[in-house]
Amino acid sequence: MFHEIPRTRPSTPLLDAANTPAELKQLDEKQLPELANELREYLLYSVGQSGGHFGAGLGVVELTVALHYLLNTPDDYLVWDVGHQAYPHKILTGRREEMPTIRQKGGLSAFPKRAESPYDAFGVGHSSTSISAALGMALASQLQGEDRKAVAVIGDGAMTAGMAFEALSHAAHTKANMLVILNDNDMAISRNVGGLSNYLAKILSGKTYQGVRERSKKILGGLPGALEIMRRTEEHMKGMVAPGTLFEELGFHYIGPIDGHDLSTLVPTIRNVMALPGPQFLHVITQKGKGFSPAEADPVGYHAINKIAPVPAAGVTTPKVKQPSYSNIFGQWLCDMAEQDEKLVGITPAMEDGSDLVEFAKRFPDRYHDVAIAEQHAVTLAAGLACAGAKPVVAIYSTFLQRGYDQLIHDVAIQDLDVLFAIDRAGLVGKDGPTHAGSFDLSFLRCIPKMLIMAPADENETRQMLYTGFVHEGPAAVRYPRGTGPGVATVKDMQALPIGKGEICREGKQVAILSFGTMLAPALEAAEQLNATVANMRFVKPLDEELIAKLAASHDVLVTIEENAIAGGAGSGVNEVLAAQGYQGMALNLGLPDSYVEHGNPEDMLADCGLDKDGIITSIENRLKQLKQIDQKSRA
């Protein structure tokens, strides 16, 4: 058991000799527990250097060792769901020395990524995709006549998503040779683990049991009803010690639950299961944060950590001022609004902490619904609530709203229902990279009829826009970024903003910058140097067409800026308005490029996209030069 994160690199002789799965296989099976201990200690050290997810990784150290010891990766397919738990996998697949660079610009990705390593069979980041992907790989291998194993490792939280059960149902229908491993790290399905269930798992997965099972079928096959009696008897026997009836009914051969930290059980059980034909389901019990006492005591708080700060010099202290994040602003608003309106209902798909719903859940439990990882259900649940007179607020990350897009259109927007979407993590999110970035919400929301879409520039605007969207009749969305804002104090009294109206924040000449959302701060900084006009547009839909026409008539260059994909975003909406108004000038659209922005510090990422002060100035000055050249050519 480790009690603190090592500040110096630990001695790991076995791990040093196992740089790849091929080298790992050279170890004696009896050495695997010590290797797991070294791997756990090195994981603690490397995450201390870089920051990142490690609670889930600590919990699957033994499972990772067992899988790479038994599978022939990368020829065999090993798919990790979500990927928070894949750090030990990265360490054992040739990336040990790069681990301190994880989630940093130019460093390793926070999640498995096909372009990063041939051992990363499938790129992940969102939940509940592993079974579908592994099934596809198993079917492709079968089609091509190849004997390549396919294994999906999925957590009990990810099993709450409907997509996982859709894949299980299809896998059973195809009878594909694949293994699904349920990493149950919260004992969400069963606490029945111990010596008896471990012993049973070995028996049920072994050749002797399987042989008896098949011979019994042959012997009793001719007797009326005998096979059905045998099947029911087997199910009842399993049900006494294992919670696998559901998975058996879906068509899987269920084994478990077993102790996911006991390699003497894991290795022989997985070896046996992989030799069986058809869809197999292995249930392992693990402990999130295993082997690190603070993480075992607080698995949520230690889901991820920042890198360990250097020890300060004696007598030197650095005072920290706690500034509320945009999520905090939303959480406070939700509680305040719930006090005023008893019809308000809060909904989140497993993001209670991230969206800051903890206080709301405590104070208003009857009006709070965490639906687990089920974004589609969250949206349609809100639609049903709205139909019956409630006022639902769906707190959801931008990247996860993508998963409920059909429900947003079909169930909410077409019916013009009164649902407010509080969209967190809009724009670039930093170290988690493109799988978690909210790069597209303005684009995919803007094309939906009757949607009210707002993008606040600061903390107080966030609060007032949430109120505006809540009292608005019909679907509404407020999108705000991760982290803190410019530090604008919130006003407790709430007032609805005039729909579709922006405001001029700075008067200038020649250039007008139309800013959407939190890009207002760098736009104002750039405008000071350029002596440009700046408008805080506030509303992405409906756009302030009157203000756009006014600025177009009085400035040579219009510039739109947003932390969203340029394609189809707010700038595209301005272009459409200008075209309809017969504008003859050239609008410049600044935003996220038509590519996936890789992980790094948010400030660096924005700079790389030209969305900091210097980037904005450079883009505008280049456009002014271009216009000057065009003017000179026309005169010539």
mmCIF file with all atom_site columns, N, CA and C in Angstrom, residues 288-329:
data_model
loop_
_atom_site.group_PDB
_atom_site.id
_atom_site.type_symbol
_atom_site.label_atom_id
_atom_site.label_alt_id
_atom_site.label_comp_id
_atom_site.label_asym_id
_atom_site.label_entity_id
_atom_site.label_seq_id
_atom_site.pdbx_PDB_ins_code
_atom_site.Cartn_x
_atom_site.Cartn_y
_atom_site.Cartn_z
_atom_site.occupancy
_atom_site.B_iso_or_equiv
_atom_site.pdbx_formal_charge
_atom_site.auth_seq_id
_atom_site.auth_comp_id
_atom_site.auth_asym_id
_atom_site.auth_atom_id
_atom_site.pdbx_PDB_model_num
ATOM 1   N N  . LYS A 1 288 ? -11.302 1.251  -7.253  1.00 0.00 ? 288 LYS A N  1
ATOM 2   C CA . LYS A 1 288 ? -10.726 2.443  -7.855  1.00 0.00 ? 288 LYS A CA 1
ATOM 3   C C  . LYS A 1 288 ? -9.712  3.052  -6.885  1.00 0.00 ? 288 LYS A C  1
ATOM 4   N N  . GLY A 1 289 ? -8.535  3.379  -7.411  1.00 0.00 ? 289 GLY A N  1
ATOM 5   C CA . GLY A 1 289 ? -7.483  3.921  -6.553  1.00 0.00 ? 289 GLY A CA 1
ATOM 6   C C  . GLY A 1 289 ? -6.723  2.867  -5.782  1.00 0.00 ? 289 GLY A C  1
ATOM 7   N N  . LYS A 1 290 ? -6.873  1.592  -6.161  1.00 0.00 ? 290 LYS A N  1
ATOM 8   C CA . LYS A 1 290 ? -6.279  0.479  -5.425  1.00 0.00 ? 290 LYS A CA 1
ATOM 9   C C  . LYS A 1 290 ? -4.780  0.673  -5.185  1.00 0.00 ? 290 LYS A C  1
ATOM 10  N N  . GLY A 1 291 ? -4.366  0.476  -3.930  1.00 0.00 ? 291 GLY A N  1
ATOM 11  C CA . GLY A 1 291 ? -2.957  0.523  -3.581  1.00 0.00 ? 291 GLY A CA 1
ATOM 12  C C  . GLY A 1 291 ? -2.449  1.896  -3.179  1.00 0.00 ? 291 GLY A C  1
ATOM 13  N N  . PHE A 1 292 ? -3.307  2.932  -3.277  1.00 0.00 ? 292 PHE A N  1
ATOM 14  C CA . PHE A 1 292 ? -2.914  4.283  -2.868  1.00 0.00 ? 292 PHE A CA 1
ATOM 15  C C  . PHE A 1 292 ? -3.969  4.746  -1.874  1.00 0.00 ? 292 PHE A C  1
ATOM 16  N N  . SER A 1 293 ? -3.628  4.779  -0.614  1.00 0.00 ? 293 SER A N  1
ATOM 17  C CA . SER A 1 293 ? -4.621  4.955  0.450   1.00 0.00 ? 293 SER A CA 1
ATOM 18  C C  . SER A 1 293 ? -5.493  6.208  0.294   1.00 0.00 ? 293 SER A C  1
ATOM 19  N N  . PRO A 1 294 ? -4.955  7.385  -0.083  1.00 0.00 ? 294 PRO A N  1
ATOM 20  C CA . PRO A 1 294 ? -5.849  8.536  -0.244  1.00 0.00 ? 294 PRO A CA 1
ATOM 21  C C  . PRO A 1 294 ? -6.899  8.324  -1.333  1.00 0.00 ? 294 PRO A C  1
ATOM 22  N N  . ALA A 1 295 ? -6.514  7.653  -2.439  1.00 0.00 ? 295 ALA A N  1
ATOM 23  C CA . ALA A 1 295 ? -7.457  7.411  -3.524  1.00 0.00 ? 295 ALA A CA 1
ATOM 24  C C  . ALA A 1 295 ? -8.482  6.356  -3.155  1.00 0.00 ? 295 ALA A C  1
ATOM 25  N N  . GLU A 1 296 ? -8.075  5.371  -2.374  1.00 0.00 ? 296 GLU A N  1
ATOM 26  C CA . GLU A 1 296 ? -9.041  4.371  -1.911  1.00 0.00 ? 296 GLU A CA 1
ATOM 27  C C  . GLU A 1 296 ? -10.089 5.027  -1.016  1.00 0.00 ? 296 GLU A C  1
ATOM 28  N N  . ALA A 1 297 ? -9.655  5.977  -0.197  1.00 0.00 ? 297 ALA A N  1
ATOM 29  C CA . ALA A 1 297 ? -10.577 6.654  0.715   1.00 0.00 ? 297 ALA A CA 1
ATOM 30  C C  . ALA A 1 297 ? -11.475 7.651  0.000   1.00 0.00 ? 297 ALA A C  1
ATOM 31  N N  . ASP A 1 298 ? -10.983 8.242  -1.095  1.00 0.00 ? 298 ASP A N  1
ATOM 32  C CA . ASP A 1 298 ? -11.746 9.262  -1.835  1.00 0.00 ? 298 ASP A CA 1
ATOM 33  C C  . ASP A 1 298 ? -11.588 9.031  -3.333  1.00 0.00 ? 298 ASP A C  1
ATOM 34  N N  . PRO A 1 299 ? -12.241 8.001  -3.892  1.00 0.00 ? 299 PRO A N  1
ATOM 35  C CA . PRO A 1 299 ? -12.058 7.678  -5.313  1.00 0.00 ? 299 PRO A CA 1
ATOM 36  C C  . PRO A 1 299 ? -12.549 8.772  -6.255  1.00 0.00 ? 299 PRO A C  1
ATOM 37  N N  . VAL A 1 300 ? -13.571 9.542  -5.841  1.00 0.00 ? 300 VAL A N  1
ATOM 38  C CA . VAL A 1 300 ? -14.067 10.626 -6.694  1.00 0.00 ? 300 VAL A CA 1
ATOM 39  C C  . VAL A 1 300 ? -13.055 11.771 -6.725  1.00 0.00 ? 300 VAL A C  1
ATOM 40  N N  . GLY A 1 301 ? -12.583 12.174 -5.557  1.00 0.00 ? 301 GLY A N  1
ATOM 41  C CA . GLY A 1 301 ? -11.625 13.275 -5.484  1.00 0.00 ? 301 GLY A CA 1
ATOM 42  C C  . GLY A 1 301 ? -10.309 12.954 -6.155  1.00 0.00 ? 301 GLY A C  1
ATOM 43  N N  . TYR A 1 302 ? -9.949  11.668 -6.201  1.00 0.00 ? 302 TYR A N  1
ATOM 44  C CA . TYR A 1 302 ? -8.693  11.254 -6.816  1.00 0.00 ? 302 TYR A CA 1
ATOM 45  C C  . TYR A 1 302 ? -8.905  10.612 -8.184  1.00 0.00 ? 302 TYR A C  1
ATOM 46  N N  . HIS A 1 303 ? -10.048 10.917 -8.809  1.00 0.00 ? 303 HIS A N  1
ATOM 47  C CA . HIS A 1 303 ? -10.261 10.449 -10.184 1.00 0.00 ? 303 HIS A CA 1
ATOM 48  C C  . HIS A 1 303 ? -9.128  10.957 -11.075 1.00 0.00 ? 303 HIS A C  1
ATOM 49  N N  . ALA A 1 304 ? -8.746  12.204 -10.871 1.00 0.00 ? 304 ALA A N  1
ATOM 50  C CA . ALA A 1 304 ? -7.618  12.808 -11.580 1.00 0.00 ? 304 ALA A CA 1
ATOM 51  C C  . ALA A 1 304 ? -6.984  13.821 -10.646 1.00 0.00 ? 304 ALA A C  1
ATOM 52  N N  . ILE A 1 305 ? -5.705  14.107 -10.879 1.00 0.00 ? 305 ILE A N  1
ATOM 53  C CA . ILE A 1 305 ? -5.007  15.071 -10.040 1.00 0.00 ? 305 ILE A CA 1
ATOM 54  C C  . ILE A 1 305 ? -4.184  16.010 -10.912 1.00 0.00 ? 305 ILE A C  1
ATOM 55  N N  . ASN A 1 306 ? -3.825  17.147 -10.337 1.00 0.00 ? 306 ASN A N  1
ATOM 56  C CA . ASN A 1 306 ? -2.849  18.022 -10.976 1.00 0.00 ? 306 ASN A CA 1
ATOM 57  C C  . ASN A 1 306 ? -1.453  17.517 -10.644 1.00 0.00 ? 306 ASN A C  1
ATOM 58  N N  . LYS A 1 307 ? -0.483  17.928 -11.429 1.00 0.00 ? 307 LYS A N  1
ATOM 59  C CA . LYS A 1 307 ? 0.874   17.484 -11.130 1.00 0.00 ? 307 LYS A CA 1
ATOM 60  C C  . LYS A 1 307 ? 1.320   18.035 -9.785  1.00 0.00 ? 307 LYS A C  1
ATOM 61  N N  . ILE A 1 308 ? 2.205   17.292 -9.138  1.00 0.00 ? 308 ILE A N  1
ATOM 62  C CA . ILE A 1 308 ? 2.666   17.659 -7.801  1.00 0.00 ? 308 ILE A CA 1
ATOM 63  C C  . ILE A 1 308 ? 3.533   18.908 -7.885  1.00 0.00 ? 308 ILE A C  1
ATOM 64  N N  . ALA A 1 309 ? 3.157   19.936 -7.129  1.00 0.00 ? 309 ALA A N  1
ATOM 65  C CA . ALA A 1 309 ? 3.915   21.184 -7.143  1.00 0.00 ? 309 ALA A CA 1
ATOM 66  C C  . ALA A 1 309 ? 5.229   21.011 -6.393  1.00 0.00 ? 309 ALA A C  1
ATOM 67  N N  . PRO A 1 310 ? 6.264   21.740 -6.797  1.00 0.00 ? 310 PRO A N  1
ATOM 68  C CA . PRO A 1 310 ? 7.530   21.670 -6.061  1.00 0.00 ? 310 PRO A CA 1
ATOM 69  C C  . PRO A 1 310 ? 7.343   22.103 -4.615  1.00 0.00 ? 310 PRO A C  1
ATOM 70  N N  . VAL A 1 311 ? 8.148   21.557 -3.733  1.00 0.00 ? 311 VAL A N  1
ATOM 71  C CA . VAL A 1 311 ? 8.076   21.932 -2.325  1.00 0.00 ? 311 VAL A CA 1
ATOM 72  C C  . VAL A 1 311 ? 8.522   23.389 -2.182  1.00 0.00 ? 311 VAL A C  1
ATOM 73  N N  . PRO A 1 312 ? 7.680   24.284 -1.627  1.00 0.00 ? 312 PRO A N  1
ATOM 74  C CA . PRO A 1 312 ? 8.067   25.694 -1.507  1.00 0.00 ? 312 PRO A CA 1
ATOM 75  C C  . PRO A 1 312 ? 9.195   25.887 -0.513  1.00 0.00 ? 312 PRO A C  1
ATOM 76  N N  . ALA A 1 313 ? 9.944   26.957 -0.731  1.00 0.00 ? 313 ALA A N  1
ATOM 77  C CA . ALA A 1 313 ? 11.031  27.277 0.186   1.00 0.00 ? 313 ALA A CA 1
ATOM 78  C C  . ALA A 1 313 ? 10.473  27.578 1.574   1.00 0.00 ? 313 ALA A C  1
ATOM 79  N N  . ALA A 1 314 ? 11.269  27.331 2.589   1.00 0.00 ? 314 ALA A N  1
ATOM 80  C CA . ALA A 1 314 ? 10.834  27.538 3.970   1.00 0.00 ? 314 ALA A CA 1
ATOM 81  C C  . ALA A 1 314 ? 10.355  28.972 4.164   1.00 0.00 ? 314 ALA A C  1
ATOM 82  N N  . GLY A 1 315 ? 9.180   29.109 4.766   1.00 0.00 ? 315 GLY A N  1
ATOM 83  C CA . GLY A 1 315 ? 8.650   30.437 5.066   1.00 0.00 ? 315 GLY A CA 1
ATOM 84  C C  . GLY A 1 315 ? 7.957   31.111 3.908   1.00 0.00 ? 315 GLY A C  1
ATOM 85  N N  . VAL A 1 316 ? 7.962   30.498 2.721   1.00 0.00 ? 316 VAL A N  1
ATOM 86  C CA . VAL A 1 316 ? 7.340   31.115 1.554   1.00 0.00 ? 316 VAL A CA 1
ATOM 87  C C  . VAL A 1 316 ? 5.961   30.505 1.338   1.00 0.00 ? 316 VAL A C  1
ATOM 88  N N  . THR A 1 317 ? 4.941   31.309 1.326   1.00 0.00 ? 317 THR A N  1
ATOM 89  C CA . THR A 1 317 ? 3.583   30.846 1.077   1.00 0.00 ? 317 THR A CA 1
ATOM 90  C C  . THR A 1 317 ? 2.995   31.624 -0.082  1.00 0.00 ? 317 THR A C  1
ATOM 91  N N  . THR A 1 318 ? 2.176   30.947 -0.865  1.00 0.00 ? 318 THR A N  1
ATOM 92  C CA . THR A 1 318 ? 1.520   31.592 -2.001  1.00 0.00 ? 318 THR A CA 1
ATOM 93  C C  . THR A 1 318 ? 0.020   31.605 -1.757  1.00 0.00 ? 318 THR A C  1
ATOM 94  N N  . PRO A 1 319 ? -0.536  32.754 -1.392  1.00 0.00 ? 319 PRO A N  1
ATOM 95  C CA . PRO A 1 319 ? -1.973  32.801 -1.123  1.00 0.00 ? 319 PRO A CA 1
ATOM 96  C C  . PRO A 1 319 ? -2.776  32.556 -2.400  1.00 0.00 ? 319 PRO A C  1
ATOM 97  N N  . LYS A 1 320 ? -3.854  31.809 -2.243  1.00 0.00 ? 320 LYS A N  1
ATOM 98  C CA . LYS A 1 320 ? -4.703  31.511 -3.385  1.00 0.00 ? 320 LYS A CA 1
ATOM 99  C C  . LYS A 1 320 ? -6.083  32.115 -3.171  1.00 0.00 ? 320 LYS A C  1
ATOM 100 N N  . VAL A 1 321 ? -6.553  32.813 -4.195  1.00 0.00 ? 321 VAL A N  1
ATOM 101 C CA . VAL A 1 321 ? -7.881  33.400 -4.147  1.00 0.00 ? 321 VAL A CA 1
ATOM 102 C C  . VAL A 1 321 ? -8.803  32.526 -4.982  1.00 0.00 ? 321 VAL A C  1
ATOM 103 N N  . LYS A 1 322 ? -9.826  31.967 -4.348  1.00 0.00 ? 322 LYS A N  1
ATOM 104 C CA . LYS A 1 322 ? -10.761 31.080 -5.024  1.00 0.00 ? 322 LYS A CA 1
ATOM 105 C C  . LYS A 1 322 ? -11.712 31.903 -5.877  1.00 0.00 ? 322 LYS A C  1
ATOM 106 N N  . GLN A 1 323 ? -11.670 31.689 -7.191  1.00 0.00 ? 323 GLN A N  1
ATOM 107 C CA . GLN A 1 323 ? -12.553 32.391 -8.116  1.00 0.00 ? 323 GLN A CA 1
ATOM 108 C C  . GLN A 1 323 ? -13.575 31.398 -8.645  1.00 0.00 ? 323 GLN A C  1
ATOM 109 N N  . PRO A 1 324 ? -14.841 31.765 -8.635  1.00 0.00 ? 324 PRO A N  1
ATOM 110 C CA . PRO A 1 324 ? -15.852 30.814 -9.091  1.00 0.00 ? 324 PRO A CA 1
ATOM 111 C C  . PRO A 1 324 ? -15.701 30.488 -10.572 1.00 0.00 ? 324 PRO A C  1
ATOM 112 N N  . SER A 1 325 ? -15.888 29.223 -10.897 1.00 0.00 ? 325 SER A N  1
ATOM 113 C CA . SER A 1 325 ? -15.862 28.798 -12.297 1.00 0.00 ? 325 SER A CA 1
ATOM 114 C C  . SER A 1 325 ? -17.231 29.039 -12.909 1.00 0.00 ? 325 SER A C  1
ATOM 115 N N  . TYR A 1 326 ? -17.313 28.878 -14.230 1.00 0.00 ? 326 TYR A N  1
ATOM 116 C CA . TYR A 1 326 ? -18.608 28.992 -14.897 1.00 0.00 ? 326 TYR A CA 1
ATOM 117 C C  . TYR A 1 326 ? -19.571 27.919 -14.386 1.00 0.00 ? 326 TYR A C  1
ATOM 118 N N  . SER A 1 327 ? -19.042 26.737 -14.071 1.00 0.00 ? 327 SER A N  1
ATOM 119 C CA . SER A 1 327 ? -19.889 25.683 -13.508 1.00 0.00 ? 327 SER A CA 1
ATOM 120 C C  . SER A 1 327 ? -20.442 26.116 -12.155 1.00 0.00 ? 327 SER A C  1
ATOM 121 N N  . ASN A 1 328 ? -19.613 26.779 -11.332 1.00 0.00 ? 328 ASN A N  1
ATOM 122 C CA . ASN A 1 328 ? -20.080 27.286 -10.042 1.00 0.00 ? 328 ASN A CA 1
ATOM 123 C C  . ASN A 1 328 ? -21.196 28.313 -10.218 1.00 0.00 ? 328 ASN A C  1
ATOM 124 N N  . ILE A 1 329 ? -21.032 29.167 -11.226 1.00 0.00 ? 329 ILE A N  1
ATOM 125 C CA . ILE A 1 329 ? -22.062 30.179 -11.500 1.00 0.00 ? 329 ILE A CA 1
ATOM 126 C C  . ILE A 1 329 ? -23.380 29.489 -11.824 1.00 0.00 ? 329 ILE A C  1
#
